[in-house]
CSV table of C-alpha atoms and ligand atoms in Angstrom, one decimal:
chain,number,residue,atom,x,y,z
F,1,UNK,CA,42.9,71.0,8.5
F,2,UNK,CA,42.9,74.7,8.1
F,3,UNK,CA,41.0,77.0,10.5
F,4,UNK,CA,40.0,80.6,10.2
F,5,UNK,CA,39.3,82.3,13.5
F,6,UNK,CA,36.8,85.1,13.2
F,7,UNK,CA,36.8,87.2,16.4
F,8,UNK,CA,40.0,87.5,18.5
F,9,UNK,CA,38.7,88.5,21.9
F,10,UNK,CA,38.7,86.3,25.0
F,11,UNK,CA,37.3,83.2,23.3
F,12,UNK,CA,39.3,83.6,20.0
F,13,UNK,CA,42.5,83.9,21.9
F,14,UNK,CA,41.6,81.1,24.3
F,15,UNK,CA,40.9,78.8,21.3
F,16,UNK,CA,44.3,79.7,19.7
F,17,UNK,CA,46.0,78.8,23.0
F,18,UNK,CA,44.0,75.5,23.1
F,19,UNK,CA,45.2,74.7,19.5
F,20,UNK,CA,48.8,75.3,20.6
F,21,UNK,CA,48.3,73.1,23.7
F,22,UNK,CA,46.6,70.2,21.7
F,23,UNK,CA,48.7,70.4,18.5
F,24,UNK,CA,50.6,67.2,19.1
F,25,UNK,CA,47.5,65.3,20.1
F,26,UNK,CA,45.6,66.5,17.0
F,27,UNK,CA,48.4,65.7,14.7
F,28,UNK,CA,48.8,62.2,16.1
F,29,UNK,CA,45.1,61.6,16.0
F,30,UNK,CA,44.6,62.7,12.4
F,31,UNK,CA,48.0,62.3,10.8
F,32,UNK,CA,47.9,65.9,9.8
F,33,UNK,CA,48.4,69.2,11.6
F,34,UNK,CA,45.6,71.6,12.5
F,35,UNK,CA,46.8,75.0,11.1
F,36,UNK,CA,45.3,78.4,11.8
F,37,UNK,CA,45.5,80.0,8.3
F,38,UNK,CA,43.7,83.2,9.1
F,39,UNK,CA,42.4,85.3,12.0
F,40,UNK,CA,40.4,88.5,12.2
F,41,UNK,CA,39.4,90.9,15.0
F,42,UNK,CA,36.9,93.8,14.7
F,43,UNK,CA,39.4,95.8,12.5
F,44,UNK,CA,42.3,93.8,11.4
F,45,UNK,CA,43.2,90.5,9.8
F,46,UNK,CA,46.1,88.2,9.1
F,47,UNK,CA,46.4,85.3,6.6
F,48,UNK,CA,49.0,82.7,6.0
F,49,UNK,CA,48.3,79.6,3.9
F,50,UNK,CA,51.2,77.7,5.6
F,51,UNK,CA,49.8,78.4,9.1
F,52,UNK,CA,50.2,81.0,11.8
F,53,UNK,CA,51.8,80.4,15.2
F,54,UNK,CA,48.8,80.5,17.5
F,55,UNK,CA,50.8,81.8,20.5
F,56,UNK,CA,52.3,84.6,18.4
F,57,UNK,CA,48.8,85.7,17.4
F,58,UNK,CA,47.8,85.9,21.0
F,59,UNK,CA,50.9,87.7,22.0
F,60,UNK,CA,50.5,90.3,19.2
F,61,UNK,CA,46.9,90.9,20.0
F,62,UNK,CA,47.7,91.4,23.7
F,63,UNK,CA,50.7,93.7,22.9
F,64,UNK,CA,49.1,95.8,20.2
F,65,UNK,CA,45.4,95.3,20.4
F,66,UNK,CA,45.4,94.0,16.8
F,67,UNK,CA,45.6,90.5,15.5
F,68,UNK,CA,47.0,91.6,12.1
F,69,UNK,CA,48.7,94.5,10.4
F,70,UNK,CA,46.0,94.9,7.6
F,71,UNK,CA,42.7,96.5,8.1
F,72,UNK,CA,39.5,95.5,6.4
F,73,UNK,CA,36.1,97.0,5.7
F,74,UNK,CA,34.3,93.8,4.5
F,75,UNK,CA,34.9,90.7,6.6
F,76,UNK,CA,33.5,88.4,3.9
F,77,UNK,CA,36.1,89.7,1.4
F,78,UNK,CA,38.8,88.6,3.9
F,79,UNK,CA,37.1,85.1,4.1
F,80,UNK,CA,37.2,85.0,0.3
F,81,UNK,CA,40.9,85.7,0.3
F,82,UNK,CA,41.6,83.0,3.0
F,83,UNK,CA,42.3,79.3,2.5
F,84,UNK,CA,40.4,77.4,5.2
F,85,UNK,CA,38.3,74.4,5.8
F,86,UNK,CA,36.5,75.3,9.1
F,87,UNK,CA,35.4,78.8,10.2
F,88,UNK,CA,35.5,79.3,14.0
F,89,UNK,CA,33.1,82.2,14.5
F,90,UNK,CA,33.6,83.8,17.9
F,91,UNK,CA,33.0,87.5,17.2
F,92,UNK,CA,31.0,89.6,19.8
F,93,UNK,CA,27.4,88.6,19.9
F,94,UNK,CA,24.6,90.9,18.7
F,95,UNK,CA,21.2,89.9,20.0
F,96,UNK,CA,19.3,92.4,18.0
F,97,UNK,CA,20.5,91.7,14.4
F,98,UNK,CA,22.9,88.8,14.6
F,99,UNK,CA,25.7,91.3,13.7
F,100,UNK,CA,28.8,90.6,11.6
F,101,UNK,CA,28.8,87.0,13.0
F,102,UNK,CA,25.6,86.2,11.2
F,103,UNK,CA,27.0,87.4,7.9
F,104,UNK,CA,30.3,85.5,8.4
F,105,UNK,CA,28.6,82.2,9.2
F,106,UNK,CA,26.2,82.5,6.2
F,107,UNK,CA,29.1,83.4,4.0
F,108,UNK,CA,31.2,80.4,5.1
F,109,UNK,CA,28.2,78.0,4.8
F,110,UNK,CA,27.3,79.4,1.3
F,111,UNK,CA,31.0,78.7,0.4
F,112,UNK,CA,30.5,75.0,1.7
F,113,UNK,CA,32.8,75.4,4.7
F,114,UNK,CA,32.2,73.8,8.0
F,115,UNK,CA,31.4,76.2,10.9
F,116,UNK,CA,31.8,76.1,14.6
F,117,UNK,CA,30.4,79.0,16.6
F,118,UNK,CA,29.6,80.1,20.1
F,119,UNK,CA,28.0,83.3,18.8
F,120,UNK,CA,24.6,83.4,20.4
F,121,UNK,CA,22.9,86.2,18.4
F,122,UNK,CA,22.9,84.4,15.0
F,123,UNK,CA,21.8,81.1,16.5
F,124,UNK,CA,19.0,82.7,18.6
F,125,UNK,CA,17.7,84.7,15.7
F,126,UNK,CA,18.1,82.6,12.5
F,127,UNK,CA,18.7,79.1,13.8
F,128,UNK,CA,16.6,77.1,11.3
F,129,UNK,CA,17.8,79.1,8.4
F,130,UNK,CA,21.4,78.4,9.3
F,131,UNK,CA,20.8,74.7,9.9
F,132,UNK,CA,18.9,74.4,6.6
F,133,UNK,CA,21.7,76.1,4.7
F,134,UNK,CA,24.3,73.9,6.3
F,135,UNK,CA,22.3,70.7,5.4
F,136,UNK,CA,21.7,71.9,1.9
F,137,UNK,CA,25.4,72.5,1.3
F,138,UNK,CA,26.5,69.4,3.2
F,139,UNK,CA,28.4,71.4,5.8
F,140,UNK,CA,29.0,70.5,9.4
F,141,UNK,CA,27.7,73.2,11.8
F,142,UNK,CA,28.3,72.9,15.5
F,143,UNK,CA,27.7,75.3,18.4
F,144,UNK,CA,28.2,73.4,21.7
F,145,UNK,CA,29.9,76.4,23.5
F,146,UNK,CA,27.0,78.7,22.7
F,147,UNK,CA,25.0,77.4,25.7
F,148,UNK,CA,26.7,76.9,29.1
F,149,UNK,CA,30.3,77.4,27.8
F,150,UNK,CA,32.3,74.3,29.0
F,151,UNK,CA,29.1,72.7,30.4
F,152,UNK,CA,28.1,69.9,28.0
F,153,UNK,CA,24.5,70.1,27.0
F,154,UNK,CA,23.7,70.3,23.2
F,155,UNK,CA,26.0,67.4,22.2
F,156,UNK,CA,25.1,65.5,25.4
F,157,UNK,CA,21.4,65.6,24.3
F,158,UNK,CA,22.2,64.8,20.7
F,159,UNK,CA,24.8,62.1,21.3
F,160,UNK,CA,24.7,60.5,24.7
F,161,UNK,CA,20.9,60.9,25.1
F,162,UNK,CA,20.1,60.2,21.5
F,163,UNK,CA,17.5,57.5,22.3
F,164,UNK,CA,15.7,59.6,24.9
F,165,UNK,CA,12.5,61.5,24.6
F,166,UNK,CA,13.6,64.7,26.3
F,167,UNK,CA,10.6,66.3,27.8
F,168,UNK,CA,12.1,69.4,29.5
F,169,UNK,CA,15.2,71.3,30.3
F,170,UNK,CA,15.5,73.8,33.2
F,171,UNK,CA,18.7,75.5,34.0
F,172,UNK,CA,20.8,78.4,35.0
F,173,UNK,CA,22.3,79.8,31.8
F,174,UNK,CA,23.8,83.1,32.9
F,175,UNK,CA,26.8,83.2,35.3
F,176,UNK,CA,26.6,86.9,35.8
F,177,UNK,CA,23.0,86.8,37.1
F,178,UNK,CA,23.7,83.8,39.3
F,179,UNK,CA,26.8,85.5,40.8
F,180,UNK,CA,24.7,88.6,41.6
F,181,UNK,CA,21.8,86.6,43.1
F,182,UNK,CA,24.3,84.6,45.2
F,183,UNK,CA,25.9,87.8,46.5
F,184,UNK,CA,22.5,89.2,47.3
F,185,UNK,CA,21.8,86.0,49.3
F,186,UNK,CA,24.7,87.2,51.5
F,187,UNK,CA,23.3,90.7,51.8
F,188,UNK,CA,25.4,92.5,49.1
F,189,UNK,CA,23.5,95.1,47.1
F,190,UNK,CA,22.7,94.5,43.4
F,191,UNK,CA,24.8,97.3,42.0
F,192,UNK,CA,27.9,96.2,43.9
F,193,UNK,CA,27.5,92.6,42.9
F,194,UNK,CA,27.1,93.6,39.2
F,195,UNK,CA,30.3,95.7,39.3
F,196,UNK,CA,32.2,92.7,40.7
F,197,UNK,CA,30.8,90.5,37.9
F,198,UNK,CA,32.0,93.0,35.3
F,199,UNK,CA,35.4,93.2,36.9
F,200,UNK,CA,35.7,89.4,36.7
F,201,UNK,CA,35.1,89.7,33.0
F,202,UNK,CA,32.0,87.4,33.1
F,203,UNK,CA,29.4,90.0,32.1
F,204,UNK,CA,28.6,90.7,28.5
F,205,UNK,CA,30.0,93.9,26.9
F,206,UNK,CA,26.6,95.4,27.7
F,207,UNK,CA,25.5,93.8,31.0
F,208,UNK,CA,21.9,94.7,30.2
F,209,UNK,CA,21.9,91.5,28.1
F,210,UNK,CA,22.8,89.6,31.3
F,211,UNK,CA,20.6,91.2,33.9
F,212,UNK,CA,17.5,91.7,31.7
F,213,UNK,CA,17.6,87.9,30.9
F,214,UNK,CA,18.4,88.4,27.2
F,215,UNK,CA,21.6,86.3,27.3
F,216,UNK,CA,19.7,83.4,29.0
F,217,UNK,CA,16.8,83.9,26.5
F,218,UNK,CA,19.3,83.3,23.6
F,219,UNK,CA,20.4,80.1,25.1
F,220,UNK,CA,16.8,79.0,25.7
F,221,UNK,CA,16.0,79.7,22.1
F,222,UNK,CA,19.1,77.7,20.9
F,223,UNK,CA,18.1,74.7,23.1
F,224,UNK,CA,14.5,74.8,22.0
F,225,UNK,CA,15.6,74.7,18.3
F,226,UNK,CA,18.5,72.3,18.6
F,227,UNK,CA,17.2,69.8,21.3
F,228,UNK,CA,13.4,70.1,20.9
F,229,UNK,CA,13.3,70.6,17.2
F,230,UNK,CA,11.2,73.8,17.6
F,231,UNK,CA,11.2,76.7,15.2
F,232,UNK,CA,11.5,79.7,17.5
F,233,UNK,CA,13.6,82.8,17.9
F,234,UNK,CA,14.8,85.0,20.7
F,235,UNK,CA,11.6,87.1,20.3
F,236,UNK,CA,9.4,84.1,21.2
F,237,UNK,CA,10.9,83.7,24.7
F,238,UNK,CA,8.9,85.1,27.6
F,239,UNK,CA,11.6,87.0,29.5
F,240,UNK,CA,11.9,88.5,33.0
F,241,UNK,CA,15.3,89.6,34.2
F,242,UNK,CA,16.6,90.1,37.7
F,243,UNK,CA,16.6,93.9,37.9
F,244,UNK,CA,13.3,93.9,39.8
F,245,UNK,CA,14.5,91.5,42.6
F,246,UNK,CA,14.6,93.4,45.9
F,247,UNK,CA,16.6,92.6,49.0
F,248,UNK,CA,13.2,92.0,50.7
F,249,UNK,CA,12.3,89.3,48.1
F,250,UNK,CA,15.6,87.6,48.8
F,251,UNK,CA,15.0,87.7,52.6
F,252,UNK,CA,11.5,86.4,52.1
F,253,UNK,CA,12.8,83.5,50.0
F,254,UNK,CA,15.5,82.8,52.7
F,255,UNK,CA,12.8,82.7,55.4
F,256,UNK,CA,11.1,79.9,53.4
F,257,UNK,CA,14.5,78.0,53.0
F,258,UNK,CA,14.6,79.0,49.4
F,259,UNK,CA,16.8,81.0,47.0
F,260,UNK,CA,15.8,83.1,44.0
F,261,UNK,CA,17.6,82.0,40.7
F,262,UNK,CA,17.2,83.1,37.1
F,263,UNK,CA,15.9,79.9,35.4
F,264,UNK,CA,15.5,79.2,31.7
F,265,UNK,CA,12.8,76.6,31.0
F,266,UNK,CA,12.3,74.8,27.7
F,267,UNK,CA,9.8,72.1,26.7
F,268,UNK,CA,7.6,71.4,23.7
F,269,UNK,CA,5.3,74.1,25.0
F,270,UNK,CA,7.4,76.2,27.3
F,271,UNK,CA,9.9,78.9,26.4
F,272,UNK,CA,10.6,81.1,29.4
F,273,UNK,CA,13.3,82.9,31.4
F,274,UNK,CA,12.5,84.4,34.8
F,275,UNK,CA,13.3,84.4,38.5
F,276,UNK,CA,12.1,81.3,40.3
F,277,UNK,CA,12.0,80.2,43.9
F,278,UNK,CA,14.3,77.2,44.3
F,279,UNK,CA,14.5,75.1,47.5
F,280,UNK,CA,18.0,75.3,49.1
F,281,UNK,CA,19.9,72.1,48.3
F,282,UNK,CA,18.1,71.6,45.0
F,283,UNK,CA,20.5,71.1,42.0
F,284,UNK,CA,19.3,74.4,40.6
F,285,UNK,CA,20.1,76.3,43.8
F,286,UNK,CA,23.8,76.5,43.0
F,287,UNK,CA,25.8,79.7,43.9
F,288,UNK,CA,28.5,81.7,42.0
F,289,UNK,CA,29.2,81.9,38.3
F,290,UNK,CA,28.4,78.3,37.5
F,291,UNK,CA,25.8,77.2,34.9
F,292,UNK,CA,23.7,74.2,35.5
F,293,UNK,CA,20.9,72.3,33.7
F,294,UNK,CA,18.5,69.6,34.6
F,295,UNK,CA,17.4,67.5,31.6
F,296,UNK,CA,14.3,65.4,32.1
F,297,UNK,CA,13.7,62.4,29.7
F,298,UNK,CA,11.4,59.4,29.7
F,299,UNK,CA,13.9,56.6,30.1
F,300,UNK,CA,16.9,58.1,31.9
F,301,UNK,CA,15.0,60.4,34.3
F,302,UNK,CA,16.6,63.6,35.5
F,303,UNK,CA,20.2,64.3,34.5
F,304,UNK,CA,22.0,67.3,35.9
F,305,UNK,CA,25.1,68.9,34.4
F,306,UNK,CA,27.0,71.7,36.0
F,307,UNK,CA,30.1,73.6,34.7
F,308,UNK,CA,31.7,76.9,33.9
F,309,UNK,CA,29.4,78.9,31.6
F,310,UNK,CA,32.1,81.3,30.3
F,311,UNK,CA,35.8,81.8,30.3
F,312,UNK,CA,38.8,81.8,28.0
F,313,UNK,CA,39.9,78.2,28.0
F,314,UNK,CA,36.5,76.9,29.3
F,315,UNK,CA,34.6,78.1,26.2
F,316,UNK,CA,37.5,77.1,24.0
F,317,UNK,CA,37.2,73.5,25.3
F,318,UNK,CA,33.7,73.3,23.8
F,319,UNK,CA,35.0,74.5,20.5
F,320,UNK,CA,37.8,71.9,20.6
F,321,UNK,CA,35.2,69.2,21.2
F,322,UNK,CA,33.2,70.4,18.2
F,323,UNK,CA,36.4,70.5,16.1
F,324,UNK,CA,37.3,66.9,17.1
F,325,UNK,CA,33.7,65.8,16.2
F,326,UNK,CA,34.0,67.4,12.8
F,327,UNK,CA,37.4,65.9,12.2
F,328,UNK,CA,36.3,62.5,13.3
F,329,UNK,CA,33.3,62.6,10.9
F,330,UNK,CA,35.5,63.8,8.1
F,331,UNK,CA,38.1,61.1,8.6
F,332,UNK,CA,35.4,58.4,8.5
F,333,UNK,CA,34.4,59.5,5.0
E,401,HSE,N1,27.7,86.8,30.1
E,401,HSE,C1,27.5,85.4,30.0
E,401,HSE,C2,27.3,84.9,31.5
E,401,HSE,C3,28.7,84.8,29.4
E,401,HSE,O1,27.4,85.7,32.4
E,401,HSE,O2,27.0,83.7,31.7
E,401,HSE,C4,28.4,83.5,28.7
E,401,HSE,O3,27.5,83.5,27.7
């Protein structure tokens, strides 16, 4: 199986490392190696039909800031020159236009390649178009890590809960906001908590996307489309961020034995992100950078999942799970 990694930042490098760590397992499971035959960052690329050493790629990127020696102007021309079966699209997300990631995903699907992505912009803006294109071209298209990083949710709903009538999902889908609100619970000012979240590498390149609720809104749109079968985009989500939350509001919540958390809510009729009062001890009152989601369905009742919503190996673990699903499906054919 040949993989092209598009985007070689934290997640792309994490995925390369995971491929190195699981290479023996994958080769034993499928009787063939998983090879990275191409990689691209925002300026450079490298191709090798025989396979590149994943750890060499990571080392070169960390040493030089470049994944390859050659520069490109058109990423789709690089994809055309590459020999690959699965595109792993993990380039930086663009919530306004879908960015280069949208073009890369569409190009690969048009070329009848399978795609795995955690890129939220394309999914939040053009979900149904991408799914339709994938189905039309008989491509597998998976995106578990786009919501909640390592926290299982999309495939959990599709696979383990496949007989359920899921009526709602409420959750914390942004670790940066949850970290800030948890710090504010302890009396730390907003700005200082945001700076700490940025230093931890958790916040988006532009933290406005986190604190204004846009990142959570992307995830809400992705869940609405993928789990509830709705046809919505980011623009349909009613969004309130956390920038208006005062220290007084936090103290008032505490006096009622509550905390304020940024909650995303999805059902057949609801599509919202906003600060909510949550009783202390409730599953959605968690602190720190964790993500969590409570899925309500008719037979199973409430199911709560919690996990790391971002991170190098954590997000890569979701990509690995999508890769194994695709390879399992392919080997059954
Ligand atoms: N900036 C995001 C967060 C990263 O804080 O949760 C994962 O999408």
